[in-house]
PDB file of C-alpha atoms and ligand atoms in Angstrom:
ATOM      1  CA  MET A   1     160.851 179.519 130.715  1.00 42.00           C
ATOM      2  CA  SER A   2     159.751 177.659 133.843  1.00 42.00           C
ATOM      3  CA  THR A   3     156.935 175.142 133.790  1.00 41.00           C
ATOM      4  CA  PRO A   4     154.783 175.757 136.846  1.00 43.00           C
ATOM      5  CA  ALA A   5     152.162 173.322 135.572  1.00 41.00           C
ATOM      6  CA  ALA A   6     154.513 170.536 136.601  1.00 40.00           C
ATOM      7  CA  GLU A   7     154.045 171.565 140.242  1.00 41.00           C
ATOM      8  CA  HIS A   8     150.481 170.495 139.930  1.00 39.00           C
ATOM      9  CA  ALA A   9     151.068 166.786 140.326  1.00 38.00           C
ATOM     10  CA  PRO A  10     148.416 164.513 141.812  1.00 39.00           C
ATOM     11  CA  GLY A  11     148.798 163.999 145.514  1.00 36.00           C
ATOM     12  CA  LEU A  12     150.721 167.201 146.009  1.00 35.00           C
ATOM     13  CA  ALA A  13     149.699 168.978 149.182  1.00 39.00           C
ATOM     14  CA  PRO A  14     147.361 171.434 147.564  1.00 36.00           C
ATOM     15  CA  THR A  15     147.536 174.355 149.938  1.00 43.00           C
ATOM     16  CA  ASP A  16     151.028 175.683 149.340  1.00 57.00           C
ATOM     17  CA  GLY A  17     151.902 178.232 146.774  1.00 89.00           C
ATOM     18  CA  THR A  18     150.155 180.980 144.950  1.00 94.00           C
ATOM     19  CA  ALA A  19     148.075 180.133 141.909  1.00 95.00           C
ATOM     20  CA  ALA A  20     147.654 183.750 140.829  1.00 96.00           C
ATOM     21  CA  ARG A  21     148.951 187.051 142.079  1.00 96.00           C
ATOM     22  CA  ALA A  22     148.413 190.722 141.288  1.00 97.00           C
ATOM     23  CA  ARG A  23     150.343 193.788 142.394  1.00 97.00           C
ATOM     24  CA  GLY A  24     149.107 197.311 141.821  1.00 98.00           C
ATOM     25  CA  LEU A  25     146.509 195.956 139.423  1.00 98.00           C
ATOM     26  CA  THR A  26     144.684 198.914 137.942  1.00 98.00           C
ATOM     27  CA  LYS A  27     142.092 198.875 135.219  1.00 97.00           C
ATOM     28  CA  ALA A  28     140.500 201.972 133.751  1.00 96.00           C
ATOM     29  CA  TYR A  29     137.828 201.970 131.087  1.00 95.00           C
ATOM     30  CA  GLY A  30     137.743 204.996 128.818  1.00 91.00           C
ATOM     31  CA  SER A  31     139.880 208.062 129.350  1.00 86.00           C
ATOM     32  CA  GLY A  32     139.710 211.663 130.488  1.00 86.00           C
ATOM     33  CA  GLU A  33     136.638 212.841 132.349  1.00 87.00           C
ATOM     34  CA  THR A  34     134.576 209.805 131.449  1.00 89.00           C
ATOM     35  CA  ALA A  35     137.197 207.295 132.652  1.00 91.00           C
ATOM     36  CA  VAL A  36     135.954 204.638 135.053  1.00 94.00           C
ATOM     37  CA  ILE A  37     138.513 203.161 137.437  1.00 96.00           C
ATOM     38  CA  ALA A  38     137.219 199.601 137.690  1.00 97.00           C
ATOM     39  CA  LEU A  39     140.236 198.365 139.687  1.00 98.00           C
ATOM     40  CA  ASP A  40     142.334 200.682 141.798  1.00 97.00           C
ATOM     41  CA  SER A  41     145.794 199.297 142.552  1.00 97.00           C
ATOM     42  CA  VAL A  42     144.700 195.873 143.777  1.00 98.00           C
ATOM     43  CA  ASP A  43     147.189 193.539 145.481  1.00 97.00           C
ATOM     44  CA  VAL A  44     145.936 189.984 145.783  1.00 97.00           C
ATOM     45  CA  ASP A  45     147.276 186.447 146.208  1.00 96.00           C
ATOM     46  CA  ILE A  46     145.101 183.519 145.230  1.00 97.00           C
ATOM     47  CA  ALA A  47     146.209 180.465 147.209  1.00 95.00           C
ATOM     48  CA  ARG A  48     146.701 177.258 145.282  1.00 95.00           C
ATOM     49  CA  GLY A  49     144.319 174.434 146.163  1.00 94.00           C
ATOM     50  CA  ARG A  50     141.851 176.758 147.835  1.00 96.00           C
ATOM     51  CA  PHE A  51     138.360 177.984 147.102  1.00 97.00           C
ATOM     52  CA  THR A  52     138.275 181.789 147.101  1.00 98.00           C
ATOM     53  CA  ALA A  53     135.060 183.777 146.785  1.00 98.00           C
ATOM     54  CA  VAL A  54     134.894 187.377 145.581  1.00 98.00           C
ATOM     55  CA  MET A  55     132.008 189.537 146.769  1.00 96.00           C
ATOM     56  CA  GLY A  56     131.052 193.184 146.651  1.00 94.00           C
ATOM     57  CA  PRO A  57     128.376 195.532 145.426  1.00 92.00           C
ATOM     58  CA  SER A  58     127.424 195.582 141.771  1.00 92.00           C
ATOM     59  CA  GLY A  59     129.997 197.560 139.806  1.00 94.00           C
ATOM     60  CA  SER A  60     132.704 197.103 142.442  1.00 95.00           C
ATOM     61  CA  GLY A  61     135.026 195.431 139.924  1.00 96.00           C
ATOM     62  CA  LYS A  62     134.521 191.706 140.602  1.00 96.00           C
ATOM     63  CA  SER A  63     134.235 190.605 136.978  1.00 95.00           C
ATOM     64  CA  THR A  64     137.029 192.931 135.932  1.00 96.00           C
ATOM     65  CA  LEU A  65     139.292 191.415 138.581  1.00 97.00           C
ATOM     66  CA  MET A  66     138.558 187.896 137.330  1.00 96.00           C
ATOM     67  CA  HIS A  67     139.118 188.891 133.711  1.00 94.00           C
ATOM     68  CA  CYS A  68     142.422 190.587 134.480  1.00 96.00           C
ATOM     69  CA  LEU A  69     143.664 187.687 136.633  1.00 96.00           C
ATOM     70  CA  ALA A  70     142.711 185.283 133.869  1.00 94.00           C
ATOM     71  CA  GLY A  71     144.377 187.255 131.104  1.00 92.00           C
ATOM     72  CA  LEU A  72     141.036 187.827 129.388  1.00 90.00           C
ATOM     73  CA  ASP A  73     141.446 191.570 129.629  1.00 91.00           C
ATOM     74  CA  THR A  74     144.441 193.886 129.481  1.00 92.00           C
ATOM     75  CA  VAL A  75     145.434 195.914 132.528  1.00 96.00           C
ATOM     76  CA  SER A  76     146.056 199.674 132.673  1.00 96.00           C
ATOM     77  CA  ALA A  77     148.842 199.366 135.253  1.00 97.00           C
ATOM     78  CA  GLY A  78     150.334 196.797 137.563  1.00 97.00           C
ATOM     79  CA  GLN A  79     151.360 193.177 137.190  1.00 96.00           C
ATOM     80  CA  VAL A  80     149.607 189.816 137.174  1.00 96.00           C
ATOM     81  CA  TRP A  81     151.220 186.393 137.549  1.00 95.00           C
ATOM     82  CA  LEU A  82     149.763 183.000 136.918  1.00 93.00           C
ATOM     83  CA  GLY A  83     151.883 180.674 139.003  1.00 91.00           C
ATOM     84  CA  SER A  84     155.356 182.037 138.371  1.00 89.00           C
ATOM     85  CA  THR A  85     154.568 183.347 134.891  1.00 92.00           C
ATOM     86  CA  GLU A  86     153.970 187.068 134.587  1.00 94.00           C
ATOM     87  CA  ILE A  87     151.077 187.355 132.156  1.00 94.00           C
ATOM     88  CA  THR A  88     151.045 191.140 131.918  1.00 94.00           C
ATOM     89  CA  GLY A  89     153.292 191.841 128.988  1.00 87.00           C
ATOM     90  CA  LEU A  90     152.787 188.504 127.239  1.00 93.00           C
ATOM     91  CA  LYS A  91     152.066 188.692 123.544  1.00 92.00           C
ATOM     92  CA  ASP A  92     148.524 187.847 122.442  1.00 91.00           C
ATOM     93  CA  ARG A  93     149.472 184.471 121.066  1.00 92.00           C
ATOM     94  CA  GLU A  94     151.309 183.421 124.221  1.00 93.00           C
ATOM     95  CA  LEU A  95     148.447 184.636 126.353  1.00 92.00           C
ATOM     96  CA  THR A  96     145.857 182.724 124.334  1.00 90.00           C
ATOM     97  CA  ARG A  97     147.892 179.583 124.662  1.00 90.00           C
ATOM     98  CA  LEU A  98     148.438 180.043 128.378  1.00 91.00           C
ATOM     99  CA  ARG A  99     144.734 180.623 128.938  1.00 90.00           C
ATOM    100  CA  ARG A 100     143.891 177.529 126.973  1.00 88.00           C
ATOM    101  CA  ASP A 101     146.390 175.341 128.814  1.00 87.00           C
ATOM    102  CA  ARG A 102     146.123 176.609 132.355  1.00 91.00           C
ATOM    103  CA  ILE A 103     142.759 178.252 132.993  1.00 93.00           C
ATOM    104  CA  GLY A 104     139.139 177.103 133.029  1.00 91.00           C
ATOM    105  CA  PHE A 105     136.084 179.360 133.029  1.00 89.00           C
ATOM    106  CA  MET A 106     132.516 179.047 134.174  1.00 87.00           C
ATOM    107  CA  PHE A 107     130.004 181.774 133.552  1.00 83.00           C
ATOM    108  CA  GLN A 108     126.501 182.543 134.718  1.00 81.00           C
ATOM    109  CA  SER A 109     125.115 181.339 131.394  1.00 83.00           C
ATOM    110  CA  PHE A 110     126.330 177.829 130.742  1.00 85.00           C
ATOM    111  CA  ASN A 111     127.207 178.402 127.069  1.00 88.00           C
ATOM    112  CA  LEU A 112     126.678 174.792 126.048  1.00 94.00           C
ATOM    113  CA  LEU A 113     126.167 173.913 122.397  1.00 96.00           C
ATOM    114  CA  PRO A 114     122.627 172.556 122.008  1.00 96.00           C
ATOM    115  CA  THR A 115     123.463 170.114 119.213  1.00 97.00           C
ATOM    116  CA  LEU A 116     126.247 168.376 121.118  1.00 97.00           C
ATOM    117  CA  ASN A 117     125.705 165.912 123.915  1.00 98.00           C
ATOM    118  CA  ALA A 118     127.156 166.421 127.383  1.00 97.00           C
ATOM    119  CA  LEU A 119     130.389 164.534 126.711  1.00 97.00           C
ATOM    120  CA  GLU A 120     130.966 166.348 123.420  1.00 97.00           C
ATOM    121  CA  ASN A 121     130.405 169.677 125.160  1.00 97.00           C
ATOM    122  CA  ILE A 122     132.850 168.731 127.895  1.00 96.00           C
ATOM    123  CA  THR A 123     135.649 167.867 125.496  1.00 96.00           C
ATOM    124  CA  LEU A 124     134.896 170.539 122.868  1.00 93.00           C
ATOM    125  CA  PRO A 125     137.589 173.050 123.928  1.00 89.00           C
ATOM    126  CA  MET A 126     140.193 170.296 123.894  1.00 91.00           C
ATOM    127  CA  ASP A 127     138.954 168.988 120.552  1.00 92.00           C
ATOM    128  CA  ILE A 128     139.253 172.466 119.088  1.00 88.00           C
ATOM    129  CA  ALA A 129     142.763 172.804 120.491  1.00 86.00           C
ATOM    130  CA  GLY A 130     143.668 169.398 119.075  1.00 89.00           C
ATOM    131  CA  GLN A 131     144.412 168.016 122.531  1.00 89.00           C
ATOM    132  CA  LYS A 132     143.652 164.538 123.771  1.00 91.00           C
ATOM    133  CA  PRO A 133     141.915 164.462 127.128  1.00 90.00           C
ATOM    134  CA  ASP A 134     143.658 162.538 129.903  1.00 91.00           C
ATOM    135  CA  ARG A 135     141.136 159.696 130.125  1.00 94.00           C
ATOM    136  CA  GLN A 136     141.691 158.947 133.783  1.00 91.00           C
ATOM    137  CA  TRP A 137     141.336 162.578 134.804  1.00 89.00           C
ATOM    138  CA  LEU A 138     138.253 163.024 132.642  1.00 94.00           C
ATOM    139  CA  ASP A 139     136.648 159.950 134.227  1.00 93.00           C
ATOM    140  CA  GLN A 140     137.392 161.313 137.668  1.00 87.00           C
ATOM    141  CA  VAL A 141     135.848 164.675 136.793  1.00 87.00           C
ATOM    142  CA  ILE A 142     132.763 163.036 135.306  1.00 91.00           C
ATOM    143  CA  ASP A 143     132.272 160.800 138.343  1.00 86.00           C
ATOM    144  CA  THR A 144     132.923 163.583 140.826  1.00 81.00           C
ATOM    145  CA  LEU A 145     130.300 165.669 139.063  1.00 81.00           C
ATOM    146  CA  GLY A 146     127.859 162.750 138.923  1.00 86.00           C
ATOM    147  CA  LEU A 147     127.509 163.022 135.145  1.00 92.00           C
ATOM    148  CA  ARG A 148     128.282 159.416 134.226  1.00 95.00           C
ATOM    149  CA  ASP A 149     124.702 158.541 133.234  1.00 96.00           C
ATOM    150  CA  ARG A 150     124.069 161.862 131.490  1.00 97.00           C
ATOM    151  CA  LEU A 151     126.913 161.907 128.985  1.00 97.00           C
ATOM    152  CA  ARG A 152     124.756 161.124 125.936  1.00 98.00           C
ATOM    153  CA  HIS A 153     122.097 163.695 126.822  1.00 98.00           C
ATOM    154  CA  ARG A 154     121.877 167.004 125.040  1.00 97.00           C
ATOM    155  CA  PRO A 155     121.630 170.215 127.089  1.00 96.00           C
ATOM    156  CA  ALA A 156     117.847 170.481 126.508  1.00 96.00           C
ATOM    157  CA  GLN A 157     117.454 167.073 128.165  1.00 97.00           C
ATOM    158  CA  LEU A 158     119.313 168.206 131.281  1.00 95.00           C
ATOM    159  CA  SER A 159     118.191 170.288 134.259  1.00 91.00           C
ATOM    160  CA  GLY A 160     119.791 173.692 134.876  1.00 89.00           C
ATOM    161  CA  GLY A 161     121.965 172.226 137.611  1.00 88.00           C
ATOM    162  CA  GLN A 162     123.081 169.381 135.368  1.00 91.00           C
ATOM    163  CA  GLN A 163     123.876 171.839 132.569  1.00 93.00           C
ATOM    164  CA  GLN A 164     126.014 173.904 134.909  1.00 88.00           C
ATOM    165  CA  ARG A 165     127.735 170.704 136.047  1.00 90.00           C
ATOM    166  CA  VAL A 166     128.551 169.981 132.407  1.00 94.00           C
ATOM    167  CA  ALA A 167     129.945 173.502 132.119  1.00 92.00           C
ATOM    168  CA  CYS A 168     131.950 172.793 135.254  1.00 89.00           C
ATOM    169  CA  ALA A 169     133.303 169.551 133.779  1.00 92.00           C
ATOM    170  CA  ARG A 170     134.189 171.412 130.591  1.00 93.00           C
ATOM    171  CA  ALA A 171     136.168 173.940 132.645  1.00 91.00           C
ATOM    172  CA  LEU A 172     137.933 171.112 134.487  1.00 88.00           C
ATOM    173  CA  ALA A 173     138.506 168.756 131.540  1.00 90.00           C
ATOM    174  CA  SER A 174     141.948 169.996 130.550  1.00 87.00           C
ATOM    175  CA  ARG A 175     143.010 169.971 134.204  1.00 86.00           C
ATOM    176  CA  PRO A 176     143.648 173.688 134.398  1.00 90.00           C
ATOM    177  CA  GLU A 177     145.630 175.119 137.295  1.00 87.00           C
ATOM    178  CA  LEU A 178     142.943 177.615 138.020  1.00 94.00           C
ATOM    179  CA  ILE A 179     139.176 177.786 137.570  1.00 94.00           C
ATOM    180  CA  PHE A 180     137.399 181.127 137.426  1.00 95.00           C
ATOM    181  CA  ALA A 181     133.640 181.095 137.949  1.00 94.00           C
ATOM    182  CA  ASP A 182     131.648 184.323 137.570  1.00 93.00           C
ATOM    183  CA  GLU A 183     128.315 183.926 139.383  1.00 91.00           C
ATOM    184  CA  PRO A 184     128.043 180.267 138.344  1.00 89.00           C
ATOM    185  CA  THR A 185     124.877 179.786 140.405  1.00 88.00           C
ATOM    186  CA  GLY A 186     123.250 183.022 139.253  1.00 86.00           C
ATOM    187  CA  ASN A 187     120.873 181.257 136.859  1.00 82.00           C
ATOM    188  CA  LEU A 188     120.072 178.276 139.059  1.00 81.00           C
ATOM    189  CA  ASP A 189     117.394 177.572 141.619  1.00 83.00           C
ATOM    190  CA  SER A 190     118.737 177.071 145.121  1.00 84.00           C
ATOM    191  CA  ARG A 191     118.885 173.292 144.955  1.00 81.00           C
ATOM    192  CA  ALA A 192     120.754 173.228 141.650  1.00 79.00           C
ATOM    193  CA  GLY A 193     122.975 176.015 142.932  1.00 86.00           C
ATOM    194  CA  LEU A 194     123.878 173.898 145.936  1.00 88.00           C
ATOM    195  CA  GLU A 195     124.809 171.017 143.657  1.00 82.00           C
ATOM    196  CA  VAL A 196     127.213 173.163 141.693  1.00 85.00           C
ATOM    197  CA  LEU A 197     128.753 174.664 144.828  1.00 92.00           C
ATOM    198  CA  GLY A 198     129.212 171.161 146.168  1.00 90.00           C
ATOM    199  CA  PHE A 199     131.181 170.227 143.060  1.00 84.00           C
ATOM    200  CA  LEU A 200     133.351 173.294 143.118  1.00 90.00           C
ATOM    201  CA  ARG A 201     134.104 172.364 146.715  1.00 92.00           C
ATOM    202  CA  GLU A 202     134.925 168.800 145.673  1.00 87.00           C
ATOM    203  CA  ALA A 203     137.045 170.017 142.791  1.00 87.00           C
ATOM    204  CA  VAL A 204     139.176 171.722 145.429  1.00 93.00           C
ATOM    205  CA  ASP A 205     139.073 169.032 148.129  1.00 92.00           C
ATOM    206  CA  ARG A 206     139.233 165.895 146.004  1.00 86.00           C
ATOM    207  CA  LEU A 207     140.813 167.000 142.748  1.00 84.00           C
ATOM    208  CA  GLY A 208     143.202 169.608 144.161  1.00 88.00           C
ATOM    209  CA  GLN A 209     141.947 172.426 141.908  1.00 91.00           C
ATOM    210  CA  THR A 210     142.097 176.119 142.673  1.00 96.00           C
ATOM    211  CA  VAL A 211     138.780 177.945 142.332  1.00 96.00           C
ATOM    212  CA  VAL A 212     137.980 181.647 142.316  1.00 97.00           C
ATOM    213  CA  MET A 213     134.253 182.382 142.309  1.00 97.00           C
ATOM    214  CA  VAL A 214     132.345 185.632 142.108  1.00 96.00           C
ATOM    215  CA  THR A 215     129.010 185.538 143.885  1.00 95.00           C
ATOM    216  CA  HIS A 216     126.513 187.911 145.447  1.00 92.00           C
ATOM    217  CA  ASP A 217     125.003 185.143 147.572  1.00 94.00           C
ATOM    218  CA  PRO A 218     126.322 184.809 151.168  1.00 96.00           C
ATOM    219  CA  GLY A 219     125.162 181.179 151.184  1.00 95.00           C
ATOM    220  CA  ALA A 220     127.298 180.459 148.128  1.00 96.00           C
ATOM    221  CA  ALA A 221     130.280 182.303 149.583  1.00 97.00           C
ATOM    222  CA  ALA A 222     129.996 180.114 152.693  1.00 97.00           C
ATOM    223  CA  HIS A 223     131.258 177.174 150.599  1.00 97.00           C
ATOM    224  CA  SER A 224     134.582 178.923 150.090  1.00 97.00           C
ATOM    225  CA  ASP A 225     137.697 179.016 152.270  1.00 97.00           C
ATOM    226  CA  LEU A 226     138.209 182.739 151.994  1.00 97.00           C
ATOM    227  CA  VAL A 227     136.037 185.649 150.911  1.00 97.00           C
ATOM    228  CA  LEU A 228     137.546 188.773 149.399  1.00 97.00           C
ATOM    229  CA  PHE A 229     135.339 191.852 149.595  1.00 97.00           C
ATOM    230  CA  LEU A 230     135.638 194.432 146.850  1.00 96.00           C
ATOM    231  CA  ALA A 231     134.302 197.974 146.972  1.00 95.00           C
ATOM    232  CA  ASP A 232     134.980 200.704 144.439  1.00 95.00           C
ATOM    233  CA  GLY A 233     137.716 198.715 142.759  1.00 97.00           C
ATOM    234  CA  ARG A 234     139.637 197.904 145.934  1.00 97.00           C
ATOM    235  CA  ILE A 235     139.857 194.903 148.196  1.00 97.00           C
ATOM    236  CA  VAL A 236     138.525 196.308 151.441  1.00 95.00           C
ATOM    237  CA  ASP A 237     138.261 193.205 153.583  1.00 96.00           C
ATOM    238  CA  GLU A 238     138.663 189.459 153.691  1.00 96.00           C
ATOM    239  CA  MET A 239     137.118 186.709 155.768  1.00 97.00           C
ATOM    240  CA  ARG A 240     138.405 183.218 156.447  1.00 96.00           C
ATOM    241  CA  ARG A 241     136.080 180.299 157.189  1.00 95.00           C
ATOM    242  CA  PRO A 242     133.010 182.271 156.173  1.00 97.00           C
ATOM    243  CA  THR A 243     129.480 181.315 157.128  1.00 97.00           C
ATOM    244  CA  ALA A 244     126.354 182.655 155.432  1.00 97.00           C
ATOM    245  CA  GLU A 245     125.615 184.667 158.584  1.00 96.00           C
ATOM    246  CA  THR A 246     129.029 186.294 158.969  1.00 96.00           C
ATOM    247  CA  VAL A 247     129.156 187.134 155.263  1.00 96.00           C
ATOM    248  CA  LEU A 248     125.660 188.609 155.304  1.00 95.00           C
ATOM    249  CA  GLU A 249     126.595 190.664 158.354  1.00 93.00           C
ATOM    250  CA  ARG A 250     129.655 191.991 156.555  1.00 93.00           C
ATOM    251  CA  MET A 251     127.701 192.750 153.383  1.00 90.00           C
ATOM    252  CA  LYS A 252     125.174 194.803 155.332  1.00 88.00           C
ATOM    253  CA  ARG A 253     127.924 197.140 156.428  1.00 84.00           C
ATOM    254  CA  PHE A 254     128.588 198.062 152.816  1.00 78.00           C
ATOM    255  CA  ASP A 255     125.120 199.584 152.805  1.00 68.00           C
ATOM    256  CA  VAL A 256     125.219 201.115 156.271  1.00 56.00           C
ATOM    257  CA  ILE A 257     128.604 202.661 156.759  1.00 48.00           C
ATOM    258  CA  ARG A 258     131.189 204.184 154.569  1.00 51.00           C
ATOM    259  CA  ALA A 259     132.482 206.203 157.500  1.00 46.00           C
ATOM    260  CA  PRO A 260     136.079 205.686 158.648  1.00 50.00           C
ATOM    261  CA  ALA A 261     135.232 204.833 162.265  1.00 47.00           C
ATOM    262  CA  ASP A 262     133.279 201.609 161.655  1.00 45.00           C
ATOM    263  CA  GLY A 263     130.152 203.075 163.208  1.00 42.00           C
ATOM    264  CA  GLY A 264     129.965 200.604 166.102  1.00 42.00           C
ATOM    265  CA  ALA A 265     128.283 198.027 163.887  1.00 42.00           C
ATOM    266  CA  ARG A 266     130.697 195.314 164.954  1.00 40.00           C
ATOM    267  CA  ARG A 267     129.355 192.631 167.231  1.00 39.00           C
ATOM    268  CA  SER A 268     131.523 191.332 170.026  1.00 40.00           C
ATOM    269  CA  ASP A 269     131.206 187.783 168.718  1.00 42.00           C
ATOM    270  CA  GLY A 270     131.229 189.120 165.220  1.00 40.00           C
ATOM    271  CA  PRO A 271     132.826 187.991 162.026  1.00 43.00           C
ATOM    272  CA  ALA A 272     136.534 187.476 161.692  1.00 43.00           C
ATOM    273  CA  PRO A 273     139.087 190.201 161.809  1.00 44.00           C
ATOM    274  CA  ASP A 274     138.121 193.262 159.853  1.00 43.00           C
ATOM    275  CA  GLU A 275     140.256 196.195 158.956  1.00 39.00           C
ATOM    276  CA  ASP A 276     141.838 197.377 162.170  1.00 39.00           C
TER     277      ASP A 276
HETATM  278  N1  ADP B   1     133.755 197.236 128.983  1.00 57.31           N
HETATM  279  C1  ADP B   1     133.537 198.228 129.852  1.00 57.31           C
HETATM  280  N2  ADP B   1     133.528 199.529 129.451  1.00 57.31           N
HETATM  281  C2  ADP B   1     133.334 200.541 130.340  1.00 57.31           C
HETATM  282  N3  ADP B   1     133.145 200.359 131.638  1.00 57.31           N
HETATM  283  C3  ADP B   1     133.118 199.101 132.111  1.00 57.31           C
HETATM  284  C4  ADP B   1     133.322 197.967 131.240  1.00 57.31           C
HETATM  285  N4  ADP B   1     133.267 196.838 131.998  1.00 57.31           N
HETATM  286  C5  ADP B   1     133.041 197.238 133.264  1.00 57.31           C
HETATM  287  N5  ADP B   1     132.959 198.599 133.330  1.00 57.31           N
HETATM  288  C6  ADP B   1     132.756 199.390 134.555  1.00 57.31           C
HETATM  289  O1  ADP B   1     133.741 199.016 135.501  1.00 57.31           O
HETATM  290  C7  ADP B   1     133.178 198.931 136.799  1.00 57.31           C
HETATM  291  C8  ADP B   1     133.352 197.520 137.347  1.00 57.31           C
HETATM  292  O2  ADP B   1     132.582 196.622 136.564  1.00 57.31           O
HETATM  293  P1  ADP B   1     132.497 195.056 136.856  1.00 57.31           P
HETATM  294  O3  ADP B   1     133.882 194.531 137.023  1.00 57.31           O
HETATM  295  O4  ADP B   1     131.678 194.444 135.803  1.00 57.31           O
HETATM  296  O5  ADP B   1     131.762 195.028 138.268  1.00 57.31           O
HETATM  297  P2  ADP B   1     131.014 193.835 139.024  1.00 57.31           P
HETATM  298  O6  ADP B   1     131.370 192.564 138.342  1.00 57.31           O
HETATM  299  O7  ADP B   1     131.502 193.932 140.431  1.00 57.31           O
HETATM  300  O8  ADP B   1     129.560 194.152 138.955  1.00 57.31           O
HETATM  301  C9  ADP B   1     131.722 199.353 136.669  1.00 57.31           C
HETATM  302  O9  ADP B   1     131.636 200.731 136.968  1.00 57.31           O
HETATM  303  C10 ADP B   1     131.431 199.093 135.211  1.00 57.31           C
HETATM  304  O10 ADP B   1     130.428 199.959 134.760  1.00 57.31           O
HETATM  305 MG1   MG B   2     130.158 191.082 137.355  1.00 57.31          MG
END
């Protein structure tokens, strides 16, 4: 078996390669007449060392896409690779191990243990797995996230933004190849949300991580390098170098037009190339 994790050396130019890939990814819930097609033959490449945002109306399949890419959920059809490892078809035990070693998660709720302090929360997954954190990496994560003087605090003694930063550090602690964040700013006020987005950005720019983030907030998406737009279980558009304005403009068209002809809503100076 190959060891793609070795590619992820410090100092490596972070923009080459594909961190995760799906082909014909289809996910149905239920069967027969009540079946819901949450993902409909999705092809996607997640670039290594980049910050990718996933947007789309509620129910469009964003969380399902993240879960399938991360090996948290089985697929109905199609293939998913993490680096060069095909994860569809792995046995449960192999998948669990791969998730533990190569993927970090952040969710809307921070899921911190109230009785542990920040540092203990950060290293908990590694402690459970019997792994020793790489001290130098952990220090870098803690400093990048500005948590140095909060390590002995318990979650209740931290602000929402600080708690989410701890959750972010926990996701980063084992130096995973890929971080998935599902609406990580959904429970934060705008200032705390900005903090967390700033760190995800730094995790990519300074620590060379790959981040995939679901958000419904155009301002949050503007921190990413690339936005993927999902609708009805398909990727219908993408936008490079997004700004809050161009993303908002694109989102509005989900509400306005579902017609094939694009309805003339495009502005001449408008957002990036759409479907042509
Ligand atoms: N466990 C499940 N059982 C049945 N249907 C589900 C389940 N999870 C998601 N779905 C359905 O799949 C579709 C996509 O859901 P989801 O990926 O959560 O969308 P999003 O994150 O974009 O809001 C929705 O129609 C949702 O109702
Ligand atoms: Mg969701």
